Tab-separated table of C-alpha atoms in Angstrom:
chain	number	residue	atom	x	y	z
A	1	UNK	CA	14.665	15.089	7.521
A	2	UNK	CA	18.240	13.508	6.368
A	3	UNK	CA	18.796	14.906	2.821
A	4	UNK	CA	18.040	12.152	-0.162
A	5	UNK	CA	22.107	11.977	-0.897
A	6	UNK	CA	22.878	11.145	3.063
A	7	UNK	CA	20.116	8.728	3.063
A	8	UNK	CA	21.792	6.968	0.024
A	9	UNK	CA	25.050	7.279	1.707
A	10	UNK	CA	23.982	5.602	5.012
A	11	UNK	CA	22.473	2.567	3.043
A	12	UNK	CA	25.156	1.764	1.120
A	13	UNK	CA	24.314	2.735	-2.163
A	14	UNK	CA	27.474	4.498	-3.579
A	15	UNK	CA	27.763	3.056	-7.160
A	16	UNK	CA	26.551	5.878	-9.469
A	17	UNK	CA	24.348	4.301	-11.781
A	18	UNK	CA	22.879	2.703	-8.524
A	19	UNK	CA	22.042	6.565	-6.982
A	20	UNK	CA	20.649	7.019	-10.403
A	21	UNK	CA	18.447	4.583	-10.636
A	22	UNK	CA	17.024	4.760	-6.950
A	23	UNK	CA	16.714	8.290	-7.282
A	24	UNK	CA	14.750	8.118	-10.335
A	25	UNK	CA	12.407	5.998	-8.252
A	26	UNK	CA	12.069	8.277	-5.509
A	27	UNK	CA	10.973	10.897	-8.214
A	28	UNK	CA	8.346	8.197	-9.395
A	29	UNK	CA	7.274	7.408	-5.721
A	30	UNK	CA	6.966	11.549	-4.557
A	31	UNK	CA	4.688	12.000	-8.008
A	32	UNK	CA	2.517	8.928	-7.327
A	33	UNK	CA	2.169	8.663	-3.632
A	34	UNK	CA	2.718	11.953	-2.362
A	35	UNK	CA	1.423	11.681	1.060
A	36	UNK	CA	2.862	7.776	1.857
A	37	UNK	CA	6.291	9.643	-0.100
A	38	UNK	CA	6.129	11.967	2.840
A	39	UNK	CA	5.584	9.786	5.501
A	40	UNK	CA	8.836	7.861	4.684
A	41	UNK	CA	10.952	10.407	4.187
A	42	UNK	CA	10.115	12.094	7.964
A	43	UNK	CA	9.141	9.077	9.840
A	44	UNK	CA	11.730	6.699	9.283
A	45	UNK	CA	15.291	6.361	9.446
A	46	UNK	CA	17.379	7.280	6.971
A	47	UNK	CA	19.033	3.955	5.844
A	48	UNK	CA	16.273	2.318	5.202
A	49	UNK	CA	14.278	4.865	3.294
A	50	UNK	CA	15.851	3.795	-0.226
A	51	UNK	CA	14.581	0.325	0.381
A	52	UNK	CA	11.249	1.488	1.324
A	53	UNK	CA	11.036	3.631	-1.693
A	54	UNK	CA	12.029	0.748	-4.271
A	55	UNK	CA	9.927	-1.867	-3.180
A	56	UNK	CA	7.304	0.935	-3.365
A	57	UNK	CA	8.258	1.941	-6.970
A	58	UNK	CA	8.476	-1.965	-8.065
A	59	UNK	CA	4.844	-2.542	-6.491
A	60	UNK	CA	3.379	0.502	-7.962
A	61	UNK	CA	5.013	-0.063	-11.361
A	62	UNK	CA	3.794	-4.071	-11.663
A	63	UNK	CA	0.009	-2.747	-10.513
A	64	UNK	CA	-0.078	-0.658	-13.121
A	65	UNK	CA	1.234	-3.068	-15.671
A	66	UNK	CA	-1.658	-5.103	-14.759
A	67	UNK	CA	-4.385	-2.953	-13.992
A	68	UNK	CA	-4.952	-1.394	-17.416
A	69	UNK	CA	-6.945	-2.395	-20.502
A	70	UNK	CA	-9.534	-5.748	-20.974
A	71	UNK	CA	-8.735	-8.725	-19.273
A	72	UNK	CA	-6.712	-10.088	-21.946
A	73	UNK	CA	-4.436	-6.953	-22.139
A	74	UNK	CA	-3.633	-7.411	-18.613
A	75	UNK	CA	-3.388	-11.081	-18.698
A	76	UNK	CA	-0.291	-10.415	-21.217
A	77	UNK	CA	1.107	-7.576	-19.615
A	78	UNK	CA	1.026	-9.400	-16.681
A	79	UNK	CA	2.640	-12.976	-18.242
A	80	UNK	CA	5.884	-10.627	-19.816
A	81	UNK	CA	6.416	-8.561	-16.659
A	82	UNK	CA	6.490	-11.382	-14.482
A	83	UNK	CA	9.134	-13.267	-16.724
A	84	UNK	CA	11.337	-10.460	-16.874
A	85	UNK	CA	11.092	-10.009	-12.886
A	86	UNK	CA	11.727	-13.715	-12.144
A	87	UNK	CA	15.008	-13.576	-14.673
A	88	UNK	CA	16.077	-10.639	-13.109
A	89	UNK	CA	15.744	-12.321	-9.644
A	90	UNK	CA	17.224	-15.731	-10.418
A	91	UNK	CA	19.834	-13.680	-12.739
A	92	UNK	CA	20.910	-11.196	-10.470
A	93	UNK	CA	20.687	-9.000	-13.031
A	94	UNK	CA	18.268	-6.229	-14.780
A	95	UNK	CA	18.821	-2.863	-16.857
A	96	UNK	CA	15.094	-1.259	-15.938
A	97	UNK	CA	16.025	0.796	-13.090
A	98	UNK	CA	12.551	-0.123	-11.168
A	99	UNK	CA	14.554	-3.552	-11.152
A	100	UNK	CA	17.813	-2.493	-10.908
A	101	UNK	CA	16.576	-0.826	-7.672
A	102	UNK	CA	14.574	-3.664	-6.597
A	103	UNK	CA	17.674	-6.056	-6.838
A	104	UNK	CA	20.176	-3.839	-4.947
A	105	UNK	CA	17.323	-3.466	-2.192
A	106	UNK	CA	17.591	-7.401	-2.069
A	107	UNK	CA	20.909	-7.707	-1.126
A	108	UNK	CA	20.276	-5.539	2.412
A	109	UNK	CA	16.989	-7.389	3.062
A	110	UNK	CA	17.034	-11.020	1.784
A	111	UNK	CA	13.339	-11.640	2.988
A	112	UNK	CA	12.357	-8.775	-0.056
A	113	UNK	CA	12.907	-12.006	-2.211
A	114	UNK	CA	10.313	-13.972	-1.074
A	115	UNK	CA	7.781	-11.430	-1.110
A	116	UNK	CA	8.310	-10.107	-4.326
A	117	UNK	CA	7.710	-14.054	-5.458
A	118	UNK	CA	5.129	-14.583	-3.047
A	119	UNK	CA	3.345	-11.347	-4.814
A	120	UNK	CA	3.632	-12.489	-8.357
A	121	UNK	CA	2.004	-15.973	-7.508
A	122	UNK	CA	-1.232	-14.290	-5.976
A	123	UNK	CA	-1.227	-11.093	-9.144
A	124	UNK	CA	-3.289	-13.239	-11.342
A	125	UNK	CA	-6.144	-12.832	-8.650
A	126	UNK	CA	-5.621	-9.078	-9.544
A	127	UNK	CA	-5.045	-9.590	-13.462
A	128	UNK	CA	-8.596	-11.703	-13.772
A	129	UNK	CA	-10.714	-9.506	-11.062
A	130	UNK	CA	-13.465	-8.062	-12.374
A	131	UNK	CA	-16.079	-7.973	-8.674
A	132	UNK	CA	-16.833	-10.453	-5.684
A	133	UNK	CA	-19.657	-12.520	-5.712
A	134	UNK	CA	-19.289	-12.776	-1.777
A	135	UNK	CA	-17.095	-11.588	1.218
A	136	UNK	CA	-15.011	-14.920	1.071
A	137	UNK	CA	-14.517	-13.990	-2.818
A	138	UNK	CA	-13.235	-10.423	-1.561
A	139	UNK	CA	-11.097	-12.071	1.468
A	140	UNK	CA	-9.473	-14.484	-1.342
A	141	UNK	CA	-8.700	-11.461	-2.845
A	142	UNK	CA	-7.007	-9.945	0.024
A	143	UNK	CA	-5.229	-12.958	0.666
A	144	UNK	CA	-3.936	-13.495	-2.781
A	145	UNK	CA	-2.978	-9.764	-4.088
A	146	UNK	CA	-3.488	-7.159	-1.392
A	147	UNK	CA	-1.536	-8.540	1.685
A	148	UNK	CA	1.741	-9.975	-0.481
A	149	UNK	CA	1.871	-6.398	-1.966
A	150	UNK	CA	1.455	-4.456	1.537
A	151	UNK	CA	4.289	-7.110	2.660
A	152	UNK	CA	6.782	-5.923	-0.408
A	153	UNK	CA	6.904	-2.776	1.975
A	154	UNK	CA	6.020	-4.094	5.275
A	155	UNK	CA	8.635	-6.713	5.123
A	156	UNK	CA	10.993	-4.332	5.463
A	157	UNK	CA	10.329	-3.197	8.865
A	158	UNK	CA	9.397	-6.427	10.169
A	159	UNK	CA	10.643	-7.196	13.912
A	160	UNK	CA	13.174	-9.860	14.653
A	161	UNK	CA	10.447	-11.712	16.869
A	162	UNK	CA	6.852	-11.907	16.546
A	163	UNK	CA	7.222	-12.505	12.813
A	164	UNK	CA	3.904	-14.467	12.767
A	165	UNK	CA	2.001	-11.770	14.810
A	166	UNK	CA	3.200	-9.268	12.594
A	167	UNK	CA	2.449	-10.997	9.741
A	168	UNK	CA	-1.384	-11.347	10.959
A	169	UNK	CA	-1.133	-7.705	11.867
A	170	UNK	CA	-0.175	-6.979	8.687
A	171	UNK	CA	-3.231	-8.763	7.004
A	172	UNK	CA	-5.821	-7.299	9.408
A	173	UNK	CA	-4.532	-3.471	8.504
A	174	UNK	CA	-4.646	-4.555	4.758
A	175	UNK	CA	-8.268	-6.233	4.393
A	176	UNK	CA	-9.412	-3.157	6.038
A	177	UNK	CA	-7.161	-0.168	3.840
A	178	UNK	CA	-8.436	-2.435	0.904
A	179	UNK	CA	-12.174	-2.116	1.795
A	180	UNK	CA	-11.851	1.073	2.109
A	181	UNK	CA	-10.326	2.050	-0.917
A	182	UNK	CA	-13.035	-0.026	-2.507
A	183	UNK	CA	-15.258	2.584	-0.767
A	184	UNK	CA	-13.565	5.609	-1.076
A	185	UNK	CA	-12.933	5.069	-4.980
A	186	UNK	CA	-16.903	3.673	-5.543
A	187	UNK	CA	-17.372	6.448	-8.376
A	188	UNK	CA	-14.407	5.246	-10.445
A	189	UNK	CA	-14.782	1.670	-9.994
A	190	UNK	CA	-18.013	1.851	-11.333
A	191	UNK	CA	-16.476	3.739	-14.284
A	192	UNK	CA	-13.965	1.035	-14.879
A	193	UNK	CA	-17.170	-1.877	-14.233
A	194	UNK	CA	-14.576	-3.473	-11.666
A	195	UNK	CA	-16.744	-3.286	-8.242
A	196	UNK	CA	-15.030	-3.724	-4.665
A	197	UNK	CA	-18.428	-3.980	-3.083
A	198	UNK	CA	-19.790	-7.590	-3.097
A	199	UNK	CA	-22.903	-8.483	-4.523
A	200	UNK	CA	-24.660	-10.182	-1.834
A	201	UNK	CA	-23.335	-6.813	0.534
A	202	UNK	CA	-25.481	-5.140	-2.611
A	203	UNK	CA	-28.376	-7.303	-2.480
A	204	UNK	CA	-28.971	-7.378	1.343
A	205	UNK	CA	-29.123	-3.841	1.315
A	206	UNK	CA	-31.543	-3.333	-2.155
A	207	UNK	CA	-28.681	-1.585	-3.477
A	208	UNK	CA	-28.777	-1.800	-7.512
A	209	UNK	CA	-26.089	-2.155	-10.551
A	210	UNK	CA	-28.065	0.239	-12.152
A	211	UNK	CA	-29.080	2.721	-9.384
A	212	UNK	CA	-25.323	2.873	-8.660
A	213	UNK	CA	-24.053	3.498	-12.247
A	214	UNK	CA	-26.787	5.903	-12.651
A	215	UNK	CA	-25.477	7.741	-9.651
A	216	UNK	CA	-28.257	7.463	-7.399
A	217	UNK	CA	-27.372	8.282	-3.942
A	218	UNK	CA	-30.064	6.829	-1.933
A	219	UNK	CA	-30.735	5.912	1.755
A	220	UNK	CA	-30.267	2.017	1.025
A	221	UNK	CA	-26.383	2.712	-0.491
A	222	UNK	CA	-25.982	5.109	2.867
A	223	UNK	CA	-26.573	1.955	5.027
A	224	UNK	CA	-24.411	-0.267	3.271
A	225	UNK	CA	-21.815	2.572	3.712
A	226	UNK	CA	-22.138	2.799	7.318
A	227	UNK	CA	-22.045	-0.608	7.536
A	228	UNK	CA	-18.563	-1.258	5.774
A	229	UNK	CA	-17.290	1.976	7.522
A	230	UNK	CA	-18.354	-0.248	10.945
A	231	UNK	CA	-16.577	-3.507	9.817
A	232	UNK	CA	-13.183	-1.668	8.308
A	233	UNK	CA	-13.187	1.159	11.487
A	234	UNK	CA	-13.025	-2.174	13.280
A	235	UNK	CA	-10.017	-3.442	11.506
A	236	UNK	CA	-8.091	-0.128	11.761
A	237	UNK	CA	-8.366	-0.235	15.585
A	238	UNK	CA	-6.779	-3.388	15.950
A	239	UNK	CA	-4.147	-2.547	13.719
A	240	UNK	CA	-2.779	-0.216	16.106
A	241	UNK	CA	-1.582	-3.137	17.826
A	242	UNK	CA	1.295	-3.393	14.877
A	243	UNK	CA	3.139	-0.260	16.714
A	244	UNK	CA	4.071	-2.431	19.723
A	245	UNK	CA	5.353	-5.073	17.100
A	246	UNK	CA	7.971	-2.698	15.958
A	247	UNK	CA	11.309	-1.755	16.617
A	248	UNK	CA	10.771	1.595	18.483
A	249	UNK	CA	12.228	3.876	15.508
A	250	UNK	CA	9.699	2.471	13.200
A	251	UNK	CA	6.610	3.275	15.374
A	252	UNK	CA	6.140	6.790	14.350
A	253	UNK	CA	5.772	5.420	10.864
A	254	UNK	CA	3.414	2.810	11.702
A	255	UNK	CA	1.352	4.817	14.343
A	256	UNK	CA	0.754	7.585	11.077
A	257	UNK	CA	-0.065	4.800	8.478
A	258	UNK	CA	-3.018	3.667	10.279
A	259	UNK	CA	-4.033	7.073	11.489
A	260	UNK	CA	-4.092	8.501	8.253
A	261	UNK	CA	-6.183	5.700	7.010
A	262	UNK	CA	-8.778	6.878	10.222
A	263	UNK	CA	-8.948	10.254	8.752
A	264	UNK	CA	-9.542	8.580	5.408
A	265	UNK	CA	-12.561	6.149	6.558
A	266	UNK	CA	-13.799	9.868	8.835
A	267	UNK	CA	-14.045	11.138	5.300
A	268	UNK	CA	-15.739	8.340	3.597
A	269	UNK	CA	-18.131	8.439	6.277
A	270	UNK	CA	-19.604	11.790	5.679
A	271	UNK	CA	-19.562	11.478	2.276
A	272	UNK	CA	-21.790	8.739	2.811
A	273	UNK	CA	-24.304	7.858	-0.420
A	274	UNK	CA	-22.518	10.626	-1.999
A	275	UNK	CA	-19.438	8.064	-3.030
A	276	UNK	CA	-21.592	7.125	-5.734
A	277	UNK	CA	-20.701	10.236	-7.308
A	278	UNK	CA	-17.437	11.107	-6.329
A	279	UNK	CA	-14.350	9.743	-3.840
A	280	UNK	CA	-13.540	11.286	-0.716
A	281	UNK	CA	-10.240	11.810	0.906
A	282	UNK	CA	-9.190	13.380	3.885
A	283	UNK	CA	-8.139	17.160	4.920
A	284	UNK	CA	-4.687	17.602	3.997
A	285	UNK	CA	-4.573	19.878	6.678
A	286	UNK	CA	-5.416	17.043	9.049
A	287	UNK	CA	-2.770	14.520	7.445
A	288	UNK	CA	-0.164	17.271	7.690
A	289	UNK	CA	-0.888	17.364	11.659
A	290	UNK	CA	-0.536	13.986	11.697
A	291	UNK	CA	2.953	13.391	10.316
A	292	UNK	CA	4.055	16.596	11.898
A	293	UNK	CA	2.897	14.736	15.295
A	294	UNK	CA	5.003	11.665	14.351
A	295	UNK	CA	8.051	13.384	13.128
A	296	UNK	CA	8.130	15.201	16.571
A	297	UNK	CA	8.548	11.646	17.789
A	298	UNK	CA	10.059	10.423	15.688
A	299	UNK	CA	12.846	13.204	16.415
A	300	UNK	CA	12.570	12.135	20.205
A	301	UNK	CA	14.109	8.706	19.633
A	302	UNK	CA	16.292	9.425	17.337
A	303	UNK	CA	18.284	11.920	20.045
A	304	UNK	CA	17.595	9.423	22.411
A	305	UNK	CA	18.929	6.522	20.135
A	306	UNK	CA	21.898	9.183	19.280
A	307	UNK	CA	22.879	10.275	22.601
């Protein structure tokens, strides 16, 4: 793995309040998101790993801002963060680091624009969610907030051709990584009274409010588990098709991203009913085998690529 200083050398970044302000993010992004932290640091290559990790740092930094407190809390969190994002952008400007980061990123990867615009028009679906009456209500969802966020990131790695195949790629691998972490974190959704599990997906299956809330693990919620586990396991598989989309030195990457959200669903799955009482994640041990996998070839083509 290229040490954090070389990786900042071989993007660019050589002003000093610039390697400040990234590396504070990278800090942020390895407390945070320790596992995805990993994954970018061995899988990719080096010069693009600063990018990665402030468009990371800006997404995780705006979902918080509008993820906390009542609906109107978030509403005006939401309404002051995205003014002083959109000055910054049209500005060219910004003192938070998050943004100072974010705006030096830019200049490397144009497209990184666009997305970060393209994911403040859909965070109101995020700001005012509160459940989904239906699937199409959850899909909106997707649509709106999940897949412009994944993009901040995936953006970055997108191939020169095939941007429209990508792009659907993209979507499949998010609809199902969001259903699952509407599975996975059942327990503390119900908690916060913001459900990921649509009522009618509820009501075919006799599953209760109530039943859930009182953290009744019964046979009916197991079904409806298995179920979703069916529909996103689905998903996952045909997001492996996003490797061949790729440049070749960002397949290990890829390849461990939807793996890793395999072992996750594994997990969910024999946790079953029990989600109602607590999430489920996978074996570190497991995810550990996994990127060491990938960063063996990863190593390949960069000696290849080197040679």
């Amino acid at each position: 793995m290229t040490s954090w200083s070389r990786s900042l050398d071989q993007a660019g970044i050589t002003a000093p309040r610039l390697r400040s302000d990234f590396s504070e993010q990278r800090r942020l992004v390895a407390r945070f998101a320790r596992a995805e932290y990993a994954a970018v640091r061995l899988l990719l290559p080096a010069p693009c790993v600063p990018d990665i990790i402030a468009a990371t740092a800006f997404m995780h930094h705006s979902d918080n801002l509008i993820d906390q407190g009542s609906a109107s809390e978030r509403a005006a969190a939401f309404t002051a963060w995205e003014s002083r994002v959109r000055a910054a952008l049209d500005g060219g400007s910004a003192d938070l680091p998050v943004l100072h980061a974010l705006l030096d990123a830019i200049t490397r990867h144009p497209q990184l624009r666009r997305q970060v615009e393209t994911y403040l028009d859909g965070a109101p679906e995020e700001v005012h969610w509160e459940g989904f009456a239906t699937e199409s209500d959850l899909r909106r969802y997707v649509d709106a907030y999940s897949h412009p966020a994944f993009m901040l990131i995936a953006c970055l790695l997108a191939p020169r051709a095939s941007a429209d195949s990508y792009a659907a790629g993209c979507r499949t691998f998010i609809e199902a990584s969001q259903r699952l972490d509407f599975l996975a974190d059942l327990a503390e959704d119900l908690r916060t009274g913001r459900l990921g599990i649509p009522e009618d997906a509820l009501t075919r299956h006799g599953v209760t409010l109530g039943a859930l809330r009182a953290g009744v693990a019964c046979e009916a919620l197991g079904e409806l588990v298995r179920e979703r586990a069916a529909q996103i396991r689905t998903g996952l598989t045909a997001s492996y098709g996003l490797v061949d989309l790729v440049e070749a030195r960002n397949r290990p990457f890829i390849r461990a991203l939807v793996t890793i959200q395999e072992l996750r669903l594994r997990a969910v799955e024999e946790k079953g009913a029990g989600l109602v009482r607590g999430s489920a994640g996978p074996s570190v041990v497991a995810s550990l085998r996994v990127l060491a996998r990938e960063h063996r070839a990863a190593r390949v083509f960069t000696r290849a690529f080197t040679s």
